[in-house]
Coordinates of C-alpha atoms and ligand atoms in Angstrom, one line a residue:
X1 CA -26.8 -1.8 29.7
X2 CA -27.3 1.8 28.6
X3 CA -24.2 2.4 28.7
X4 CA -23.1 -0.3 26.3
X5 CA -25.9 0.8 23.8
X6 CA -25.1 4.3 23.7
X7 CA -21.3 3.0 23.5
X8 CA -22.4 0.7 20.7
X9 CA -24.2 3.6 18.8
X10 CA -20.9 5.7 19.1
X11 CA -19.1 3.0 17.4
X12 CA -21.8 2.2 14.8
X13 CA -21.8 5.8 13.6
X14 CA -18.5 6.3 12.4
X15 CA -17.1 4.0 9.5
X16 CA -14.8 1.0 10.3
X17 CA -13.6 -2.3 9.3
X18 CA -16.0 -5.0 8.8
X19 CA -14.0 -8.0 10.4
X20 CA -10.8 -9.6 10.8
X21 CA -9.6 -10.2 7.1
X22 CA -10.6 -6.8 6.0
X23 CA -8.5 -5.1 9.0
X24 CA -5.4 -7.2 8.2
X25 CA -6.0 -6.7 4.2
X26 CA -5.5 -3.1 4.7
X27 CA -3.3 -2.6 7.8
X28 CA -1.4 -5.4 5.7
X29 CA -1.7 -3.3 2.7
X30 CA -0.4 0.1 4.2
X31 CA 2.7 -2.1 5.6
X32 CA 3.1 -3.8 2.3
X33 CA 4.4 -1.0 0.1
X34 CA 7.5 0.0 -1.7
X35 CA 9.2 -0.4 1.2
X36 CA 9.0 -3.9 0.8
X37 CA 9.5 -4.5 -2.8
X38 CA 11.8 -1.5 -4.0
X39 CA 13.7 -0.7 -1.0
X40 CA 14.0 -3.6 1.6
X41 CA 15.9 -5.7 -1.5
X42 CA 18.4 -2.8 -2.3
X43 CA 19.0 -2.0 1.1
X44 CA 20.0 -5.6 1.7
X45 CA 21.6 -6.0 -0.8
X46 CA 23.8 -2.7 -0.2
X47 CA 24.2 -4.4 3.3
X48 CA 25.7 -7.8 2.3
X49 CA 22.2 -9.7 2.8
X50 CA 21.6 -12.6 5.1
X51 CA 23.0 -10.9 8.1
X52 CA 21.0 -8.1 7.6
X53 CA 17.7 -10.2 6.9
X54 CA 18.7 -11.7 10.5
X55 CA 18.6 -8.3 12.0
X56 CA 15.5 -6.5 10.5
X57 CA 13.4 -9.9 11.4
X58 CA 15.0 -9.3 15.1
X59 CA 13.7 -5.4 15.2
X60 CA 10.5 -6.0 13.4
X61 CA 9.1 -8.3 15.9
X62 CA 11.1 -7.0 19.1
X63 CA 10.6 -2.9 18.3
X64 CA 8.2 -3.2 15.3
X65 CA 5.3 -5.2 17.1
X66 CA 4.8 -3.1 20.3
X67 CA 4.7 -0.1 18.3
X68 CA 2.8 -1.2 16.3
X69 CA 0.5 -2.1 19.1
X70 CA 0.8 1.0 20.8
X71 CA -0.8 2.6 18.1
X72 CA -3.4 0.5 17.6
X73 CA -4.2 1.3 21.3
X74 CA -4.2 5.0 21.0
X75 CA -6.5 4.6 18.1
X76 CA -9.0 2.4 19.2
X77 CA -9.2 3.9 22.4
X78 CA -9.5 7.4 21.2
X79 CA -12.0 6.5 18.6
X80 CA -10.7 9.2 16.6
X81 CA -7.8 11.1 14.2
X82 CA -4.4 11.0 15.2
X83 CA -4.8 14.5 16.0
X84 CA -8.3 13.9 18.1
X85 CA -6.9 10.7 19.7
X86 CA -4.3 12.8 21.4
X87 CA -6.5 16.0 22.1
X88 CA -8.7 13.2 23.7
X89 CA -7.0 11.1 25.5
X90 CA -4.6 14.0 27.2
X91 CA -6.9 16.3 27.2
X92 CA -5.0 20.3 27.7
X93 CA -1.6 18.5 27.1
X94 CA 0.7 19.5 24.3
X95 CA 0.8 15.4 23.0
X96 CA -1.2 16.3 20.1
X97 CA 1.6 17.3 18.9
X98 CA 2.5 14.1 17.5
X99 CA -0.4 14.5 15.7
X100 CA 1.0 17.3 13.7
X101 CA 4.2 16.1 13.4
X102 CA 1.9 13.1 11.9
X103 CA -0.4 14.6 9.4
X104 CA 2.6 16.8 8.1
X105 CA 4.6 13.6 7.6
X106 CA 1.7 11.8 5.7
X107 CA 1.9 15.2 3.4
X108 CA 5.6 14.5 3.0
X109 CA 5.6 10.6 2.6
X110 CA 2.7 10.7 0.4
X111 CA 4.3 13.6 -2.0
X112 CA 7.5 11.5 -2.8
X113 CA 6.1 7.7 -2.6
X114 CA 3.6 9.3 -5.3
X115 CA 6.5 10.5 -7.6
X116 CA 8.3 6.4 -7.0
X117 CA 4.3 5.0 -7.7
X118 CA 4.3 7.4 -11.1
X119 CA 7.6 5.6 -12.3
X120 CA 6.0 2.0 -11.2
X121 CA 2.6 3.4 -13.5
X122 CA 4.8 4.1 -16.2
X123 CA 7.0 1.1 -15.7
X124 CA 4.0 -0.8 -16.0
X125 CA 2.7 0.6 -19.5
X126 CA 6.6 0.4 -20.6
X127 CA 6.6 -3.3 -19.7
X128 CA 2.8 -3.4 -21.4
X129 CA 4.1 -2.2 -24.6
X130 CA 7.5 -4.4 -24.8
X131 CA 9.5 -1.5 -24.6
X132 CA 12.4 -2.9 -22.8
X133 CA 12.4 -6.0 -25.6
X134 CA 16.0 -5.8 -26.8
X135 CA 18.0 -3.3 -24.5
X136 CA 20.7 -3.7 -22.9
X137 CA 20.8 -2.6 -19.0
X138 CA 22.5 0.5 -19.9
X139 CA 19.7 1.7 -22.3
X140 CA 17.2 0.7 -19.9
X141 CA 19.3 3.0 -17.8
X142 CA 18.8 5.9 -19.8
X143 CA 14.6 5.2 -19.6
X144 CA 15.1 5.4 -16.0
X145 CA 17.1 8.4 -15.7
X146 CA 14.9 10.0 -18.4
X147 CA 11.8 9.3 -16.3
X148 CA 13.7 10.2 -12.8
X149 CA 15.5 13.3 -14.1
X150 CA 12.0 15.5 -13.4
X151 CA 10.5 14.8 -16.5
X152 CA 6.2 16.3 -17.2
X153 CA 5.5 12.3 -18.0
X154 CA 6.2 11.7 -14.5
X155 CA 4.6 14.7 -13.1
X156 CA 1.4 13.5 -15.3
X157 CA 1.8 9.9 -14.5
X158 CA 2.3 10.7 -10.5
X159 CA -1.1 12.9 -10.8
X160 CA -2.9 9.7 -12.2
X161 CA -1.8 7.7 -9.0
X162 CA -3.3 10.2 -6.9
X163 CA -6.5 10.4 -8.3
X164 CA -6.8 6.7 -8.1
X165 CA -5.7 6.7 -4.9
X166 CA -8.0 9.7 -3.6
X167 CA -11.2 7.7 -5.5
X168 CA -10.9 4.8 -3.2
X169 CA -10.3 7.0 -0.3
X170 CA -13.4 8.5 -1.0
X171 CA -15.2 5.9 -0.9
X172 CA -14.7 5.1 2.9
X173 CA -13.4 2.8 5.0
X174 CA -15.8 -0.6 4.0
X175 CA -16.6 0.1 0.8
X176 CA -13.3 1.7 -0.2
X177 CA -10.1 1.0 1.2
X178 CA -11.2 -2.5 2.9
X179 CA -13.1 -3.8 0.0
X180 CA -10.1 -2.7 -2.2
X181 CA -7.4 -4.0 0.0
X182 CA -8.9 -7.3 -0.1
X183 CA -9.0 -7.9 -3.7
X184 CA -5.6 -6.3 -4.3
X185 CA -3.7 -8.2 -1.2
X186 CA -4.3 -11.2 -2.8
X187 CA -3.4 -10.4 -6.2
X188 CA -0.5 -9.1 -4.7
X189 CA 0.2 -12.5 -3.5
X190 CA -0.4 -14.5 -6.1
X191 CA 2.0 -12.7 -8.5
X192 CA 5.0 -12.0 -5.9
X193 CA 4.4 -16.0 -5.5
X194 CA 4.7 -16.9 -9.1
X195 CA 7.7 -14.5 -9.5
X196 CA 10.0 -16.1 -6.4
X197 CA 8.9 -19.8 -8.6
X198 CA 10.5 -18.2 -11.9
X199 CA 13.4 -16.6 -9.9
X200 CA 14.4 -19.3 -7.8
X201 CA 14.1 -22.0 -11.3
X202 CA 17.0 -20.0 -13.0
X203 CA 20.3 -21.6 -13.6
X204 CA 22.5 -20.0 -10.5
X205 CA 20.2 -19.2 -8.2
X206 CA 21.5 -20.8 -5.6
X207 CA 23.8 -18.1 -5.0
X208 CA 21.2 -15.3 -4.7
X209 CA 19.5 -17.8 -2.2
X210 CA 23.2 -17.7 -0.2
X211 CA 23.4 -14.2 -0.3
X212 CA 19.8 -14.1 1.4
X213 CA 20.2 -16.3 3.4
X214 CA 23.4 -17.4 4.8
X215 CA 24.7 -14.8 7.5
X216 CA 27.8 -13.3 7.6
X217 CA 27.7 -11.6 10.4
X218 CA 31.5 -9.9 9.4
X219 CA 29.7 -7.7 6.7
X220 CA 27.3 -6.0 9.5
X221 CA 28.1 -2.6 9.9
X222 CA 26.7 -0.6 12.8
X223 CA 25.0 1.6 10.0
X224 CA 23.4 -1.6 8.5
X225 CA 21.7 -2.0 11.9
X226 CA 20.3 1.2 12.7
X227 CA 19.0 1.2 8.8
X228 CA 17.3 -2.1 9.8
X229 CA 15.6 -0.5 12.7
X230 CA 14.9 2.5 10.0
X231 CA 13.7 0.1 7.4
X232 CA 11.7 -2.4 10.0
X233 CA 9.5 1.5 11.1
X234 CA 9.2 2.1 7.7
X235 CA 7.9 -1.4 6.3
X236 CA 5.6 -1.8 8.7
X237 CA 4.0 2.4 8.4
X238 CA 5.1 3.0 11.7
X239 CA 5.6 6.2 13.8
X240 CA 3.1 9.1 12.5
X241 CA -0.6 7.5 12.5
X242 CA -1.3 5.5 10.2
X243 CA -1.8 2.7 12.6
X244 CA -3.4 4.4 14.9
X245 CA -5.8 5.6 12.5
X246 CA -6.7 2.1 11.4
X247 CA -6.5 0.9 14.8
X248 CA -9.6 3.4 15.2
X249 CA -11.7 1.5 13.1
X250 CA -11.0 -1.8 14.3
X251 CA -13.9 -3.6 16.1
X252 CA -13.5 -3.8 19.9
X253 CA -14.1 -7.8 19.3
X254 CA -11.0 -8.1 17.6
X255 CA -7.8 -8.9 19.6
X256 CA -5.0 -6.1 19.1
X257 CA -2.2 -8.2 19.6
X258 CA -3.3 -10.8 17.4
X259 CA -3.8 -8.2 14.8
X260 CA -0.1 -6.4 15.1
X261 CA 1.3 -10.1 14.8
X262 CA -0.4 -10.6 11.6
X263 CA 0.4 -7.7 9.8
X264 CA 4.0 -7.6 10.8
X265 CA 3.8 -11.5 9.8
X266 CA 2.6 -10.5 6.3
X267 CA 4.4 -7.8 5.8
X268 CA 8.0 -9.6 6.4
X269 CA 7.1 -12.3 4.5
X270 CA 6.4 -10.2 1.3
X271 CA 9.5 -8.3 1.8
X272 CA 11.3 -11.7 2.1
X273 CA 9.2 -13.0 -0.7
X274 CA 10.9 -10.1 -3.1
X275 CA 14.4 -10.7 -1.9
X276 CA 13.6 -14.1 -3.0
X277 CA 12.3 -13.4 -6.5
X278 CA 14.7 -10.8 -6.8
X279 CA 18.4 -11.9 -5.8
X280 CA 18.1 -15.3 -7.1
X281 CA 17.7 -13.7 -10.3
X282 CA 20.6 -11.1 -10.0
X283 CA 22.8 -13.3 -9.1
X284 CA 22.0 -15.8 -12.3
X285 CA 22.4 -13.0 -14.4
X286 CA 25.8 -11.6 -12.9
X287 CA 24.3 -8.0 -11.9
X288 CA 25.8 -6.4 -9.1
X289 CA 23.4 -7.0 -5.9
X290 CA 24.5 -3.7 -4.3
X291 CA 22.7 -1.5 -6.8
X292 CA 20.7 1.0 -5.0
X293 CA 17.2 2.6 -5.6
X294 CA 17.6 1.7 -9.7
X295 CA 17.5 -2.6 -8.6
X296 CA 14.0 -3.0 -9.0
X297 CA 13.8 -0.1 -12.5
X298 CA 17.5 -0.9 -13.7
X299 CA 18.3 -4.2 -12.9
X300 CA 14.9 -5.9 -12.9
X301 CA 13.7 -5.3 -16.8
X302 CA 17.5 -6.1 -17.9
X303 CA 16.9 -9.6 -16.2
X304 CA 13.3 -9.7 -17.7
X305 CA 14.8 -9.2 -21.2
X306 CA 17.2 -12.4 -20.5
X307 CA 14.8 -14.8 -19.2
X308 CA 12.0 -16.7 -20.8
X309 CA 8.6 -15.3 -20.0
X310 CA 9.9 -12.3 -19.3
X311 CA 8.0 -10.1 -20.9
X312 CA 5.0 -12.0 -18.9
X313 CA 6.7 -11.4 -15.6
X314 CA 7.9 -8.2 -16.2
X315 CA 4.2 -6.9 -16.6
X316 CA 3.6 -9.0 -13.4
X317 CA 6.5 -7.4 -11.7
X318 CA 5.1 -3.4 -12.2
X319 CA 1.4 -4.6 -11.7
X320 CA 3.0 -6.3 -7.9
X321 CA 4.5 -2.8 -7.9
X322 CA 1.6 -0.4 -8.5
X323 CA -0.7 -2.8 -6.3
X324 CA 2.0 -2.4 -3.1
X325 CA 2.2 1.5 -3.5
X326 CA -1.7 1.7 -3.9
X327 CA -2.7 0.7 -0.6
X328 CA -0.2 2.2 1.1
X329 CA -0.5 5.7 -0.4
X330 CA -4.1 5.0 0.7
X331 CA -3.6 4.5 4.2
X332 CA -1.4 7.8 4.4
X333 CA -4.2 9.4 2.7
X334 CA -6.2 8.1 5.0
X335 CA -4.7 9.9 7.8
X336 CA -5.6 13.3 6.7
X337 CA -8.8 12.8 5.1
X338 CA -9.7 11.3 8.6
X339 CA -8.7 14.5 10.3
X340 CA -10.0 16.9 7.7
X341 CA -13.0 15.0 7.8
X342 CA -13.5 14.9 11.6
X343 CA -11.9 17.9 13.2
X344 CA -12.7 19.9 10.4
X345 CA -16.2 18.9 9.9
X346 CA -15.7 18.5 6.1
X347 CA -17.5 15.3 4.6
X348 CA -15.7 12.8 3.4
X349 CA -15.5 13.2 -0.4
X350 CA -14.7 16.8 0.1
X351 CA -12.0 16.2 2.8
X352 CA -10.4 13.2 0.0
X353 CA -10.2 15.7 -2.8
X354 CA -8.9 18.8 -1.0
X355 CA -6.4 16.6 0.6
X356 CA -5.2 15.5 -2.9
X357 CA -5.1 19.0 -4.3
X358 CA -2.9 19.8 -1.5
X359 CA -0.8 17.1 -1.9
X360 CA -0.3 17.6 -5.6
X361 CA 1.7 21.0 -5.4
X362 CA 4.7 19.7 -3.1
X363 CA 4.4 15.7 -5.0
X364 CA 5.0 17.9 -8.5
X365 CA 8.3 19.9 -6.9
X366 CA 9.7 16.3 -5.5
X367 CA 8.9 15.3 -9.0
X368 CA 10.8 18.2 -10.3
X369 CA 13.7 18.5 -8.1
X370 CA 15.9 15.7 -7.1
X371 CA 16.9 17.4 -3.8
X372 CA 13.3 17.9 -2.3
X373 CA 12.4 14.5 -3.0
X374 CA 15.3 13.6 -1.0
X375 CA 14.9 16.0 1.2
X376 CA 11.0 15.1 1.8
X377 CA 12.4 11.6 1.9
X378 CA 15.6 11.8 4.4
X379 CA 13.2 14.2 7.1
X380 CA 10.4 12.0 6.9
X381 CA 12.1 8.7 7.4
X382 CA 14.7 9.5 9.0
X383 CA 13.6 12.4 11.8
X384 CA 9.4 12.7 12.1
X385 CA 8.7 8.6 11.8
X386 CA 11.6 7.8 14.7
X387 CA 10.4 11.4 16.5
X388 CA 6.8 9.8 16.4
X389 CA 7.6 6.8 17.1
X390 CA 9.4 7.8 20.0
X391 CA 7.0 10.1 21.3
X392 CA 3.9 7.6 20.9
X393 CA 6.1 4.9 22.6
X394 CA 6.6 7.2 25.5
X395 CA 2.7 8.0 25.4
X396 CA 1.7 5.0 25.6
X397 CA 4.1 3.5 28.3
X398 CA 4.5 6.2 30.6
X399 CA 1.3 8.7 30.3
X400 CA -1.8 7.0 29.0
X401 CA -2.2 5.0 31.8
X402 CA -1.6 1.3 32.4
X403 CA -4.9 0.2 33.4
X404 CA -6.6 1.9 30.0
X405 CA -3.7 0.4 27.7
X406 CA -4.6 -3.2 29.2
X407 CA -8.3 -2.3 28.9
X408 CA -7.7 -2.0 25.4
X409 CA -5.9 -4.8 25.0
X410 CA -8.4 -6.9 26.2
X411 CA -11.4 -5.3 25.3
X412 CA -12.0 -8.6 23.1
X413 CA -12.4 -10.5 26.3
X414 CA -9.2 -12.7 26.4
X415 CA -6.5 -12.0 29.2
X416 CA -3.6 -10.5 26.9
X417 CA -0.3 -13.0 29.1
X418 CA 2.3 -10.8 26.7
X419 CA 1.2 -7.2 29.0
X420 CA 4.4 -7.2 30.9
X421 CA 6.5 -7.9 28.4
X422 CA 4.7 -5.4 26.2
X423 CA 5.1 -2.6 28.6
X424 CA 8.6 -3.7 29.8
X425 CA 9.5 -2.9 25.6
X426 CA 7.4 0.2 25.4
X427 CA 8.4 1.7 28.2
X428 CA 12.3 1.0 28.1
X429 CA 13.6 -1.2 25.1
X430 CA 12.0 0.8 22.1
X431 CA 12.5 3.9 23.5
X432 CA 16.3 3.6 23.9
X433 CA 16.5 1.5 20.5
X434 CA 15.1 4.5 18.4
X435 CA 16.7 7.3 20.2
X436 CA 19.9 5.6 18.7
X437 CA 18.5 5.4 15.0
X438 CA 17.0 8.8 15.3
X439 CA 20.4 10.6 16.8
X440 CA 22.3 8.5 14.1
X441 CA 20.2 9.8 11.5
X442 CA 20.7 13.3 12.6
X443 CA 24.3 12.5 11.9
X444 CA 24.8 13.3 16.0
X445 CA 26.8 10.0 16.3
X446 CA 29.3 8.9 14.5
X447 CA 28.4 5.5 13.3
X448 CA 31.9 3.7 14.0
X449 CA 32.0 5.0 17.0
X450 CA 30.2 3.1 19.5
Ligands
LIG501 N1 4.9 0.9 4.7 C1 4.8 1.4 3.4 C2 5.9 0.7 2.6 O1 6.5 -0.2 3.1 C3 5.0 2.9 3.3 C4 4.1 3.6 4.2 C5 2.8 3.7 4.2 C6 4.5 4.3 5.3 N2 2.3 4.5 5.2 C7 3.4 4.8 5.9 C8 5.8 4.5 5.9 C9 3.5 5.5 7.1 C10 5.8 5.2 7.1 C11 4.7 5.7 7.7 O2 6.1 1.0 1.5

């Protein structure tokens, strides 16, 4: 009875989500990014579509769940930072490493994905202002290479995101990022919803609904499925504490399991939901579907400009944009400001805004020079999430314990029937599944090879 007060008390002093819809806004909101909207659609589209849809939906809830549940576990249990879950939970051990490897990730991620949110910003007052009314996609080109080629309006513009992004952080978990995430998930919704209805009313867009959706399985490359395995870690934030994080403020009342289903529920859907209002309308307008990172900046306002309404669903489109990069550049501020703030002893505002500032040096040099944004990018997707990843699979599996992980798991009070299976995935299946991305990635294997 003492026990559970003072256990209570714990949990009642440090900030957390107020209930189930507010955890799944925002866990749902870091998922939901650009990942989603910018990348998962050229991706696909580079890897010849349904097949690869088939794939990714096969890793996200095969590999993507458990993770995801692993962190949530390591979180909650820890009650702390990504750093302080690990120095806790192994105490003297070197697994707080991971944390590291985590917070300088967030840095990374967060430096770049600002630069792409700065473009969306600017997108967005472009699209505002009409500005693409009566250009042709090579013109519109030009904007985008303009903007992209390291220009001050994108440094200024990327600096803008960050401050809006650190003032919600700032606020806390309730009355910031929760509160936030639940007006802007919706929103987020409603639009992506009303673009798929204009997309999928075009003349021809049948055949963008065949490319998403009818498999063939002869244009899957063994590079298009270790990129789905890539893509399923990124989408869903996976693989350097952002989960765990949020997993640390989620009420033990609340099932874990259910929680990872949601989220990876909501987050595949959107990113299905923008291959839908996406290809329907590159194929009706004859664009070429394997256009890379310019399909939402190039391709999109082009279409726009052809289509009735478009200037209203253009506006939509980089609104949906800025929204999805939002929350998720929260939750990787998140990460830090949770560490600064806790092992650190800073308070909260402080933590926020010295986070930023630190943040803004390396985002301006991505901004600047193409090669450290893809540099930034390439190590933080491609070697610390699958490193992490790996790592907190293995934690979790083989060293944390399996009496504590089921503990957690059932600290709501309901048996959880999925444990072996669970465990069977952590503790084998995942690990082996991203050792192969990650030693791809590294270029160690050659992809036709095996
Ligand atoms: N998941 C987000 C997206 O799809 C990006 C993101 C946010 C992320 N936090 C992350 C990716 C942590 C990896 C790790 O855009």
């Amino acid at each position: 009875m003492v026990f559970t007060l003072k256990k209570q008390i714990m949990e009642n002093n440090r900030d957390g989500f107020s209930g189930k819809f507010g955890v799944i806004a925002a866990a749902a909101g870091s998922a939901i990014g650009l990942g989603n909207i910018w990348r998962f659609p050229y991706i696909l589209g580079e890897n010849g579509g349904a097949a690869f849809l088939l794939v990714y939906l096969l890793f996200i809830f095969v590999m993507g769940v458990p993770v995801m549940l692993s962190e949530f576990v390591i979180g909650r249990k820890a009650q702390s930072n990504i750093i302080g879950a690990f120095k806790k939970t192994a105490p003297g051990k070197p697994w707080y490493i991971i944390g590291i490897m985590g917070i300088g990730a967030a840095f990374m991620i967060l430096s770049f994905y600002s630069v792409v949110a700065g473009w969306t910003l600017e997108y967005a007052f472009l699209a505002l202002k009409n500005n693409f009314a009566g250009k042709d996609i090579v013109e519109i080109k030009t904007i985008y290479d303009n903007l992209t080629a390291g220009s001050w309006n994108s440094v200024i513009i990327m600096i803008l995101f960050l401050a809006i992004t650190a003032l919600i952080v700032s606020f806390g978990i309730q009355k910031g990022i929760e509160r936030y995430s639940k007006i802007l998930m919706p929103m987020l919704f409603i639009i992506i919803v009303l673009l798929c209805i204009r997309s999928i009313t075009l003349a021809g867009a049948s055949d963008g609904l065949n490319f998403l959706f009818k498999p063939d399985f002869g244009k899957l490359t063994t590079n298009a499925i270790l990129q789905a395995l890539g893509q399923a870690f990124f989408s869903l934030s996976l693989g350097m504490g952002v989960m765990a994080t949020y997993g640390s403020y989620i009420k033990k009342s609340e099932s874990l399991g259910k929680t990872a289903i949601s989220v990876s529920l909501t987050d595949t859907c959107i990113a299905v939901l923008a291959g839908v209002a996406i290809f329907p309308a590159v194929f009706a307008f004859g664009i070429e579907q394997g256009e890379g990172p310019g399909l939402v900046f190039v391709t999109l306002p082009a279409i726009f400009n052809q289509m009735f309404g478009g200037y209203f669903f253009a506006v939509s489109f980089f609104i949906l944009l800025i929204i999805a990069a939002l929350t998720s550049a929260i939750s990787l501020l998140e990460v830090v400001v949770a560490y600064f703030s806790e092992e650190l002893k800073l308070n909260r505002i402080a933590a926020t805004w010295i986070a930023t500032g630190a943040t803004i040096m390396p985002a301006i040099i991505c901004a600047k020079y193409g090669a450290v944004f893809n540099f930034f990018d390439k190590t933080s997707s491609n070697v610390l999430l699958p490193l992490g990843g790996l790592l907190i699979v293995i934690f979790a599996g083989w060293f944390m314990g399996l009496n504590k992980v089921r503990k957690e798991l059932e600290a709501d009070g309901r048996p959880a029937r999925y444990f072996k299976v669970f465990i069977f995935i952590i503790r084998f299946l995942a690990p082996i599944a991203i050792a192969l991305v990650f030693l791809n990635s590294l270029g160690l294997m050659n992809a036709g090879n095996f």
